[in-house]
Amino acid sequence: MFEFVRGPLVWIAFIVFVGGVLYRLVSTAILAGKEKTVFPTMDLKYGLRSLMHWIVPFANRNTRMRPIFTVVSFAFHICLLATPMFLMGHAVLWKESWGVSWWSLPPATADVMTLVVVFGCVFFVLRRLTSPEVRNVTTWKDYALVLLVVSPFITGYAAHQQWLDARAMLILHIICGALWLVAIPFTRLSHMIWFAFSRAYMGSEFGAVRNARDW
Amino acid sequence: MADKADREVKDAGLDETTKNLSPERIEAVIRQVLDTRASARLKVYLETCVHCGLCSDACHHYLSRDKDPDFAPVAKVKDTIWEMVKRKGKVDGEFIKNAARIAFIECGACRRCSMYCPFGIDIAQLIMLVRRICSLLGVVPQYLQDTTNSHAATMNQMWVQQDEWIDTLMWQEEEASMEVPKARIPLDKEGADCMYSVIAPEPKILAQLIGNMAVIFKAAGEDWTMPSTDGWDNSNMAMYSGDFEVMGRVERLHWERAMQLRVKKIVMGECGHAFRGAVYDGPKWLGWQGTPIPMVHAVEYYYDIIKSGRIKIREKYKEPVTVQDPCNIVRGRGLHHKLRYIMNEMCEDFRDVEPRFEHNFCCGAGGGIINCGPPWKLARMKSTRVKAEQFARTGAHTIVTPCHNCHSGIEDIIKHYKLGMHISFISEILVQTMELPGDKA
């Protein structure tokens, strides 16, 4: 079982993830090409200008208006992406499989970052439950997505801490991680891909066409 | 919960038209629009939205109605286009009626929420898509549809006939020449530097604004003209009712008239949505890269002639004054700094609003909402409380509104919230404060 999830399953997950992302990008680009105004509107300078104001915390009015959310959200997203990429345990796997190695996080830091992700998810769920404007547009799928996102972190943390049956936990962790990757191109997690494009499009329309700012 | 009183408003354009809609027709129209028009962007927008609700605080409807979650931008999308997509167009007449109320009355497509959505989702565009679907189904608030019908029949918004049009211009020429000798309104002058373009409410109910412009043009020594025939009105309520065919006809005729007169540019009067229609939505629909010749909004024009010294301010306006940043020339054109320049040049005691510039609140009348008429006036007022509070904080006596929609909308707000303020177009203050030819005392 472990051999399967460690080997073929991870391969499948990565192939589906990369292939899925490419497929979504290409098919959407073709569709966008049919709308005569999408590509001519895109403007590199103003697109990047807008992106910069939205990937830097407090560089736009909305993030300044809600400092707690901003701090939690940015910490969550940074840890969400950085932890799996730079975790020492993962670095070993990269090296074993492909012979590539890069800088990795000290284990204690990685633990804290994992907990930040878990805390972030709890925060998001509580916000969904308590803010009327968010609860109003929330369905079970939104909760399921949070669960999917947090599951590799909880199981990974548990495996690292040797809780319960560590080997079973590791298998569960890999399965959750694989699901997580596969879900990115096909669920709302695809905002990871689309964010840059939709933001840049709005930035182009505001900046290049309408001579205004959008942050 | 959505306002019960608003749900019970009687409007034949929504009530009667939805009675006989067959499910097949609704489905066919929705499928046609979704499949042919908004494909890639719609798909990305609907899929990217993580239902975070961060757009809520952008919306003056939401803020003015004590943060009622049903008025959050994301909720308006959820209750309209999400469901249409999810159910693949299988919705009933009651659903369409509700969606029409949301799209026409509870959102003015002011685009403020696009500046609050971290992903830059164009929520206003999604709402315009709903309006398009409603329009194709014949479900449009009756008053708004009437203005669209007027565009279709007369090529102007208010059923102004050609003889009335010419008569009004001649009358205003007379008025202007009493202020400034030899002030004229040159009709159909081929090869003039600019064509002045107005919207139908000017000849219909605010004719003195055309006279003011004749005075200002004379003082600035402008070589200008106005068309005597159709194509003079570029206000475009069809753009907001979702009847893009009529919108395209209006804009095409307007630009064609300017080209026939061989002018170098069009100066557009103090109106925001007309500017939007002529510069953005019209050309886009017609498949043009941009406008055939430049269009300059009145704010840009006044800025140019004051800055270059073509007109001089004789005595500044004394009363405390504040200003409205109209969505379509601020979020839509970035004219807020030029507007401030004019205000400071023209007025002694200018008090700015907060929030301002691109973050300004819509007047609540724009996007066709005020054109939905008296049945919806109370709903509109309930959605503009933050606007009233914003003005009250300035302590000004006069609100300058360089847009017709803002002008009428804010007039209603002043009365409803008993602000005790006045409203004024820029031109009205400008003609009082500037040096007139022959003024040299």
XYZ file of C-alpha atoms in Angstrom:
656
model
C 0.000 0.000 0.000
C 2.682 2.447 1.032
C 4.688 1.616 -2.078
C 1.656 2.355 -4.242
C 0.778 5.710 -2.698
C 4.416 6.726 -2.502
C 5.032 5.817 -6.135
C 2.301 5.624 -8.785
C -0.322 7.609 -6.874
C 1.909 10.622 -6.495
C 2.869 10.349 -10.133
C -0.764 10.234 -11.168
C -1.563 13.203 -8.963
C 1.218 15.303 -10.426
C 0.341 14.334 -13.978
C -3.329 15.179 -13.461
C -2.399 18.423 -11.720
C 0.017 19.640 -14.387
C -2.075 18.299 -17.256
C -5.251 19.717 -15.736
C -3.749 23.155 -15.284
C -2.445 23.170 -18.853
C -5.755 21.924 -20.193
C -7.685 24.606 -18.316
C -5.307 27.336 -19.447
C -5.380 26.348 -23.099
C -9.110 25.683 -23.326
C -9.916 28.961 -21.564
C -7.508 30.879 -23.780
C -9.233 29.466 -26.865
C -12.615 30.416 -25.452
C -11.369 33.898 -24.536
C -10.057 34.354 -28.065
C -13.609 34.072 -29.344
C -14.559 37.131 -27.310
C -13.009 39.795 -29.474
C -12.215 42.200 -26.674
C -10.451 40.052 -24.072
C -6.908 39.785 -25.428
C -6.727 43.280 -26.951
C -7.699 44.658 -23.531
C -4.911 42.828 -21.683
C -2.051 45.165 -20.886
C 1.136 43.949 -19.248
C 2.028 47.136 -17.422
C -1.376 47.833 -15.939
C -2.056 44.157 -15.319
C 1.105 43.869 -13.251
C 0.422 47.169 -11.541
C -2.903 45.836 -10.327
C -1.436 42.474 -9.316
C 1.249 44.158 -7.251
C -1.356 46.080 -5.326
C -3.218 42.913 -4.500
C -0.404 40.508 -3.637
C 1.102 42.961 -1.185
C -0.911 43.179 2.029
C -2.360 46.598 2.863
C -1.504 47.985 -0.573
C -5.224 48.299 -1.372
C -8.130 49.796 0.503
C -10.008 46.578 1.162
C -7.105 44.882 2.943
C -6.537 48.028 4.995
C -10.189 48.047 6.010
C -9.950 44.551 7.537
C -6.482 44.103 9.072
C -7.185 40.865 10.942
C -8.529 39.095 7.900
C -5.634 40.383 5.837
C -2.959 39.110 8.224
C -4.628 35.705 8.597
C -5.277 35.349 4.889
C -1.769 36.270 3.772
C -0.122 34.138 6.465
C -2.395 31.256 5.499
C -1.662 31.450 1.791
C 2.085 31.862 2.209
C 2.316 28.909 4.584
C -0.048 26.882 2.417
C 2.291 27.118 -0.560
C 5.678 27.333 1.144
C 5.322 24.506 3.652
C 4.856 21.607 1.194
C 7.480 23.040 -1.148
C 10.223 23.518 1.423
C 9.440 20.882 4.030
C 12.539 18.828 4.849
C 10.652 15.548 4.580
C 9.520 16.515 1.097
C 12.990 17.727 0.115
C 14.306 14.258 0.831
C 11.695 12.803 -1.488
C 12.545 15.241 -4.257
C 16.184 14.282 -3.922
C 15.475 10.572 -3.869
C 13.177 10.682 -6.869
C 14.672 13.299 -9.139
C 18.002 14.104 -7.613
C 17.073 17.734 -7.174
C 17.626 19.481 -3.898
C 16.881 22.933 -2.603
C 16.754 24.881 0.590
C 14.431 23.432 3.174
C 12.675 24.680 6.249
C 13.903 23.915 9.761
C 11.425 21.350 11.163
C 10.277 23.587 14.007
C 9.441 26.397 11.572
C 7.593 23.965 9.335
C 5.540 22.830 12.323
C 4.544 26.378 13.116
C 3.671 27.049 9.481
C 1.528 23.938 9.366
C -0.341 25.125 12.407
C -0.823 28.514 10.734
C -2.551 26.743 7.846
C -4.760 24.786 10.223
C -5.554 27.901 12.222
C -6.315 29.780 8.986
C -8.807 27.120 7.958
C -10.496 27.255 11.352
C -10.670 31.030 11.017
C -12.227 30.783 7.560
C -14.811 28.277 8.727
C -15.730 30.396 11.738
C -16.015 33.421 9.466
C -18.327 31.488 7.149
C -20.482 30.568 10.103
C -20.626 33.954 11.776
C -20.533 36.634 9.053
C -24.032 36.924 7.599
C -22.817 38.095 4.188
C -20.490 35.089 3.912
C -22.889 32.529 5.358
C -25.502 33.687 2.873
C -23.398 32.543 -0.082
C -21.871 29.441 1.529
C -22.788 25.908 0.501
C -21.550 22.544 1.788
C -19.017 22.575 -1.007
C -17.229 25.524 0.549
C -16.784 23.607 3.796
C -15.713 20.496 1.892
C -13.079 22.515 0.117
C -11.640 23.785 3.405
C -11.553 20.219 4.666
C -9.754 19.091 1.543
C -7.214 21.879 1.876
C -6.477 21.291 5.523
C -6.410 17.494 5.425
C -2.826 16.987 4.158
C -1.626 19.431 6.767
C -3.382 17.752 9.668
C -2.366 14.268 8.572
C 1.162 15.387 7.777
C 1.510 17.027 11.145
C 0.128 13.954 12.883
C 2.509 11.691 11.009
C 5.433 13.891 11.886
C 4.480 13.888 15.543
C 4.115 10.088 15.378
C 0.505 10.241 16.516
C -1.570 7.085 16.231
C -0.232 4.686 13.631
C 2.444 6.771 11.945
C 2.627 4.648 8.810
C -1.133 4.619 8.264
C -1.121 8.352 8.900
C 1.580 8.815 6.278
C -0.441 6.872 3.728
C -3.481 8.987 4.555
C -1.350 12.098 4.264
C -0.147 11.171 0.787
C -3.664 10.356 -0.364
C -4.945 13.707 0.935
C -2.054 15.507 -0.718
C -2.763 13.769 -4.013
C -6.430 14.722 -3.830
C -5.427 18.285 -3.030
C -3.250 18.517 -6.123
C -5.831 16.919 -8.386
C -8.522 19.273 -7.112
C -6.646 22.461 -7.971
C -7.487 22.646 -11.688
C -11.062 21.405 -11.295
C -12.500 23.131 -8.218
C -12.604 26.623 -6.780
C -9.008 26.041 -5.792
C -8.402 27.039 -9.391
C -8.412 30.609 -8.117
C -4.748 29.769 -7.686
C -4.488 29.827 -11.502
C -7.168 32.353 -12.398
C -6.422 34.951 -9.765
C -3.511 36.366 -11.741
C -5.514 36.541 -14.964
C -8.765 37.967 -13.657
C -6.894 40.527 -11.596
C -4.648 41.497 -14.507
C -7.667 41.809 -16.791
C -9.436 44.126 -14.361
C -6.201 46.066 -13.855
C -5.816 46.445 -17.616
C -9.366 47.614 -18.066
C -9.093 50.123 -15.233
C -5.568 51.271 -16.033
C -5.100 51.107 -19.775
C -8.664 51.792 -20.870
C -10.255 53.859 -18.142
C -7.272 55.689 -16.716
C -8.212 54.720 -13.162
C -6.870 52.627 -10.288
C -8.452 49.414 -9.069
C -7.166 49.013 -5.511
C -33.532 39.251 4.277
C -34.354 41.171 1.156
C -36.665 44.092 1.706
C -40.270 42.921 1.662
C -41.629 46.290 0.546
C -39.311 46.273 -2.466
C -40.517 42.823 -3.427
C -44.092 44.055 -3.447
C -43.516 47.056 -5.681
C -45.867 46.942 -8.663
C -44.189 47.318 -12.017
C -45.990 46.048 -15.087
C -42.656 45.671 -16.841
C -41.794 42.890 -14.417
C -45.169 41.630 -13.172
C -47.085 41.276 -16.422
C -44.226 40.242 -18.659
C -43.190 37.300 -16.507
C -46.712 35.848 -16.295
C -46.683 34.242 -19.695
C -43.057 33.251 -20.004
C -42.758 29.606 -20.948
C -39.964 27.584 -19.374
C -38.751 26.637 -22.867
C -38.375 30.256 -23.902
C -36.511 31.177 -20.715
C -34.178 28.248 -21.137
C -33.518 29.010 -24.801
C -32.708 32.673 -24.103
C -30.435 31.926 -21.156
C -28.596 29.228 -23.084
C -28.173 31.500 -26.068
C -26.704 34.334 -23.988
C -24.475 32.105 -21.898
C -23.180 30.167 -24.865
C -22.555 33.052 -27.213
C -21.688 36.050 -25.077
C -19.777 35.863 -21.939
C -18.112 32.542 -22.273
C -14.517 32.666 -21.027
C -14.817 35.502 -18.582
C -18.096 34.239 -17.177
C -16.629 30.803 -16.679
C -13.523 32.073 -14.967
C -15.471 34.508 -12.798
C -18.004 31.978 -11.625
C -15.338 29.400 -10.891
C -12.814 31.699 -9.272
C -15.209 33.265 -6.793
C -14.512 31.589 -3.454
C -17.601 33.074 -1.812
C -15.496 35.125 0.579
C -17.862 38.081 0.712
C -15.046 40.637 0.596
C -16.954 42.565 -2.079
C -19.744 43.383 0.382
C -18.314 46.520 1.919
C -17.930 48.044 -1.533
C -21.653 48.221 -2.155
C -23.696 51.249 -1.141
C -26.892 49.185 -1.321
C -25.472 46.732 1.208
C -24.012 49.420 3.479
C -27.091 51.642 3.343
C -29.404 48.772 4.234
C -27.654 47.881 7.469
C -25.467 45.251 5.837
C -28.378 43.125 4.697
C -26.556 40.085 3.249
C -28.977 39.864 0.305
C -27.584 43.156 -0.986
C -23.958 42.070 -1.007
C -22.635 41.961 -4.582
C -21.829 38.266 -4.329
C -25.383 37.555 -3.151
C -26.809 39.364 -6.173
C -24.702 37.148 -8.404
C -25.719 34.071 -6.459
C -29.419 34.856 -6.753
C -29.244 35.489 -10.487
C -26.577 34.195 -12.830
C -25.178 31.431 -10.566
C -28.559 29.783 -10.434
C -29.143 30.239 -14.162
C -25.844 28.533 -14.908
C -26.317 25.857 -12.270
C -29.802 24.959 -13.467
C -28.736 25.289 -17.097
C -31.421 27.866 -17.748
C -34.226 25.811 -16.232
C -35.737 28.586 -14.114
C -39.283 29.922 -13.973
C -40.942 33.300 -14.490
C -40.930 34.062 -10.791
C -37.173 33.532 -10.715
C -36.711 35.865 -13.681
C -38.866 38.527 -12.032
C -36.755 38.359 -8.897
C -33.530 38.376 -10.917
C -34.751 41.423 -12.858
C -35.457 43.334 -9.652
C -31.981 42.523 -8.390
C -30.243 43.370 -11.666
C -32.140 46.570 -12.482
C -32.920 48.021 -9.047
C -30.469 46.605 -6.538
C -27.318 47.020 -8.618
C -26.360 50.079 -10.650
C -23.300 48.489 -12.254
C -21.125 51.159 -10.628
C -18.167 48.742 -10.577
C -17.004 49.697 -7.128
C -17.092 46.041 -6.061
C -14.539 45.106 -8.729
C -12.115 47.233 -6.731
C -12.807 45.262 -3.562
C -12.839 41.731 -4.955
C -9.262 40.462 -4.507
C -9.593 38.566 -7.783
C -10.924 41.538 -9.724
C -14.101 39.743 -10.710
C -16.219 42.076 -12.816
C -19.451 41.693 -10.893
C -21.084 44.584 -12.738
C -20.513 42.770 -16.003
C -22.225 39.676 -14.608
C -25.184 41.824 -13.593
C -25.283 43.381 -17.073
C -25.458 39.857 -18.433
C -28.542 39.252 -16.293
C -30.051 42.454 -17.669
C -29.337 41.248 -21.187
C -31.163 38.013 -20.490
C -34.105 39.876 -18.934
C -34.244 42.282 -21.872
C -34.340 39.454 -24.406
C -37.194 37.971 -22.394
C -39.005 41.315 -22.448
C -38.730 41.676 -18.681
C -37.562 45.242 -18.012
C -38.967 47.833 -15.571
C -41.620 49.700 -17.518
C -40.191 53.211 -17.225
C -36.757 52.051 -18.296
C -38.210 50.175 -21.244
C -40.074 53.321 -22.232
C -36.839 55.282 -22.527
C -35.395 52.468 -24.612
C -38.466 52.594 -26.826
C -37.940 56.330 -27.149
C -34.374 55.730 -28.306
C -35.615 53.215 -30.853
C -38.340 55.474 -32.212
C -36.779 58.949 -32.017
C -33.070 58.232 -31.448
C -33.240 60.244 -28.243
C -34.198 59.360 -24.723
C -37.194 61.609 -24.137
C -39.315 61.576 -27.278
C -37.957 64.997 -28.307
C -39.140 65.818 -31.832
C -36.838 67.460 -34.337
C -38.744 70.757 -34.453
C -38.655 70.945 -30.641
C -34.934 70.276 -30.747
C -34.134 73.063 -33.186
C -36.573 75.411 -31.496
C -34.912 74.816 -28.124
C -31.464 75.477 -29.521
C -32.632 78.736 -31.090
C -34.296 79.778 -27.847
C -31.106 79.064 -25.898
C -29.041 80.928 -28.452
C -31.201 83.931 -27.720
C -30.758 83.468 -23.964
C -26.996 83.143 -24.313
C -26.719 86.204 -26.505
C -28.331 88.225 -23.727
C -25.431 87.246 -21.475
C -22.723 87.573 -24.080
C -23.295 89.518 -27.277
C -22.815 87.426 -30.392
C -22.939 84.124 -28.503
C -24.266 81.575 -30.968
C -25.252 77.932 -31.234
C -23.918 77.091 -34.700
C -25.984 74.294 -36.266
C -24.434 71.789 -38.682
C -21.255 73.770 -39.164
C -19.102 71.425 -41.198
C -15.425 71.289 -40.285
C -15.851 72.956 -36.871
C -13.264 71.988 -34.277
C -15.754 70.236 -32.044
C -19.275 68.986 -31.868
C -21.066 69.517 -28.590
C -23.186 66.593 -27.599
C -25.930 66.602 -24.984
C -28.451 64.160 -23.622
C -32.183 64.518 -24.131
C -33.035 65.793 -20.625
C -31.197 69.001 -21.553
C -33.550 70.193 -24.319
C -36.497 68.626 -22.493
C -36.171 69.966 -18.958
C -32.804 71.693 -18.446
C -32.471 73.830 -21.563
C -30.537 76.556 -19.736
C -27.554 74.193 -19.624
C -27.253 74.446 -23.401
C -27.384 78.232 -23.094
C -24.637 78.068 -20.449
C -22.483 76.083 -22.812
C -23.001 78.644 -25.579
C -21.716 81.298 -23.145
C -18.720 79.205 -22.110
C -17.815 78.304 -25.700
C -18.061 81.939 -26.717
C -15.840 83.033 -23.833
C -13.303 80.328 -24.673
C -13.383 81.283 -28.346
C -14.309 77.744 -29.360
C -15.128 76.782 -32.926
C -18.052 74.470 -32.255
C -21.282 73.123 -33.663
C -24.336 71.042 -32.835
C -26.233 68.764 -35.216
C -29.738 69.807 -36.190
C -30.879 66.244 -36.839
C -30.937 62.907 -35.034
C -27.669 61.756 -33.575
C -27.401 64.669 -31.156
C -28.371 62.521 -28.174
C -25.880 59.956 -26.998
C -27.476 59.215 -23.670
C -28.143 55.584 -23.838
C -30.662 53.902 -21.620
C -30.759 50.933 -23.975
C -27.262 50.173 -22.721
C -28.721 49.729 -19.254
C -31.951 48.012 -20.213
C -29.955 45.303 -21.973
C -31.193 46.169 -25.456
C -27.748 46.294 -27.020
C -29.094 46.400 -30.569
C -30.719 49.766 -29.889
C -27.662 50.865 -27.917
C -25.495 50.149 -30.946
C -27.825 52.067 -33.281
C -27.800 55.133 -31.041
C -24.020 55.188 -30.719
C -23.426 54.515 -34.394
C -25.689 57.384 -35.443
C -24.080 59.698 -32.941
C -20.571 59.015 -34.246
C -21.751 59.118 -37.854
C -23.251 62.550 -37.300
C -19.937 63.787 -35.927
C -18.086 62.312 -38.888
C -20.501 63.973 -41.318
C -19.788 67.298 -39.660
C -16.072 66.524 -40.019
C -15.333 67.754 -36.513
C -12.036 66.897 -34.826
C -13.555 65.896 -31.513
C -16.769 65.693 -29.549
C -17.204 67.593 -26.317
C -19.705 65.755 -24.165
C -21.867 67.642 -21.688
C -21.938 66.892 -17.985
C -23.204 63.347 -18.156
C -21.533 60.137 -17.080
C -23.476 57.273 -18.557
C -23.654 58.921 -21.980
C -19.887 59.170 -21.888
C -19.650 55.497 -21.005
C -21.981 54.503 -23.823
C -20.209 56.586 -26.439
C -16.653 55.721 -25.444
C -16.825 52.163 -24.112
C -19.981 50.103 -24.424
C -21.085 51.424 -27.809
C -17.811 50.909 -29.694
C -17.333 47.513 -28.009
C -20.722 46.317 -29.163
C -20.143 47.688 -32.665
C -16.825 45.853 -32.820
C -14.753 49.026 -33.098
C -11.261 49.239 -31.663
C -12.090 52.570 -30.069
C -13.887 55.771 -30.931
C -13.412 57.157 -34.468
C -12.495 60.617 -33.128
C -11.750 61.630 -29.537
C -14.521 62.388 -27.095
C -13.802 64.807 -24.288
C -16.025 64.953 -21.231
C -17.088 68.416 -20.028
C -14.833 68.049 -16.971
C -11.799 67.567 -19.216
C -12.908 70.428 -21.418
C -13.408 72.875 -18.539
C -10.077 71.812 -17.098
C -8.338 72.527 -20.394
C -9.845 75.957 -20.910
C -9.265 77.072 -17.309
C -5.733 75.695 -17.133
C -4.728 77.207 -20.467
C -6.218 80.566 -19.511
C -8.809 80.557 -22.278
C -11.353 81.463 -19.658
C -10.585 83.291 -16.440
C -12.315 83.165 -13.089
C -13.476 86.645 -12.148
C -14.727 85.999 -8.643
C -14.737 82.667 -6.876
C -17.941 81.085 -5.611
C -18.186 81.821 -1.896
C -20.476 79.211 -0.367
C -19.022 75.957 0.943
C -19.137 73.443 -1.888
C -18.562 69.724 -2.193
C -18.524 67.459 -5.201
C -19.839 64.167 -6.509
C -17.335 61.902 -8.318
C -19.545 60.307 -11.002
C -18.742 56.594 -11.434
C -18.523 56.682 -15.197
C -16.004 59.515 -15.428
C -14.008 58.651 -12.299
C -13.874 54.861 -12.117
C -14.567 55.085 -15.835
C -12.077 57.752 -16.897
C -9.982 58.909 -13.968
C -11.128 62.525 -14.166
C -11.202 63.094 -10.398
C -8.017 65.189 -10.221
C -9.143 67.442 -13.057
C -12.484 67.778 -11.301
C -10.713 68.875 -8.100
C -8.692 71.403 -10.085
C -11.871 72.947 -11.470
C -13.492 72.986 -8.032
C -10.556 74.751 -6.419
C -10.218 77.267 -9.239
C -13.914 78.043 -9.211
C -14.761 77.925 -5.487
C -13.347 79.551 -2.412
C -14.432 76.925 0.074
C -14.220 73.497 -1.515
C -14.784 70.622 0.903
C -13.837 67.230 -0.364
C -15.817 64.059 0.239
C -14.581 60.913 1.925
C -14.313 58.266 0.482
C -13.386 59.953 -2.762
C -11.875 59.459 -6.209
C -12.280 55.889 -7.476
C -13.616 54.882 -4.066
C -16.509 57.288 -4.158
C -20.011 55.939 -3.638
C -22.416 55.898 -6.558
C -25.316 58.372 -6.339
C -27.673 55.407 -6.450
C -29.412 56.743 -9.533
C -26.916 55.603 -12.128
C -26.884 52.461 -14.175
C -30.470 53.095 -15.193
C -31.912 52.820 -11.682
C -33.467 56.291 -11.634
C -34.912 55.587 -15.069
C -36.898 52.730 -13.550
C -39.110 55.536 -12.333
C -41.370 56.424 -9.405
C -42.347 52.851 -8.419
C -38.778 52.228 -7.315
C -37.910 55.602 -5.847
C -38.267 54.524 -2.225
C -36.106 51.456 -2.831
C -33.487 53.734 -4.365
C -33.603 56.055 -1.375
C -33.169 53.182 1.061
C -29.986 52.268 -0.786
C -28.404 55.709 -0.584
C -28.137 56.352 3.147
C -24.335 56.157 3.077
C -24.333 58.654 0.244
C -26.432 61.103 2.263
C -24.186 60.667 5.293
C -21.103 61.204 3.175
C -22.408 64.554 1.936
C -23.696 65.614 5.356
C -20.189 65.144 6.802
C -18.763 67.784 4.458
C -20.959 70.538 5.846
C -21.169 72.064 2.380
C -24.200 73.982 1.130
C -23.833 73.082 -2.508
C -23.064 69.750 -4.174
C -21.562 69.967 -7.634
C -22.616 67.059 -9.833
C -21.004 66.829 -13.271
C -23.438 64.098 -14.349
C -27.154 64.125 -15.070
C -27.910 60.899 -13.259
C -25.984 62.042 -10.197
C -27.727 65.405 -10.396
C -31.248 63.982 -10.325
C -30.346 61.210 -7.901
C -28.692 63.523 -5.411
C -31.568 65.977 -5.655
C -33.804 63.142 -4.444
C -31.324 62.222 -1.698
C -31.216 65.821 -0.453
C -35.009 65.898 -0.164
C -35.399 62.418 1.280
C -32.689 62.779 3.926
C -33.453 66.497 4.515
C -29.870 67.559 3.914
C -30.828 71.168 3.180
C -28.260 71.405 0.385
C -28.421 72.561 -3.218
C -27.125 70.864 -6.308
C -25.466 72.445 -9.258
C -23.772 71.495 -12.490
C -20.269 72.859 -13.026
C -21.489 75.039 -15.888
C -24.001 76.785 -13.653
C -21.279 77.931 -11.258
C -18.807 78.567 -14.042
C -21.016 81.089 -15.859
C -21.512 82.943 -12.582
C -17.848 83.073 -11.677
C -15.974 83.449 -14.936
C -15.017 86.548 -16.842
C -17.418 87.122 -19.724
C -16.389 88.744 -22.997
C -17.096 92.461 -22.673
C -16.810 92.152 -18.884
C -13.710 94.319 -18.745
C -14.745 96.922 -16.222
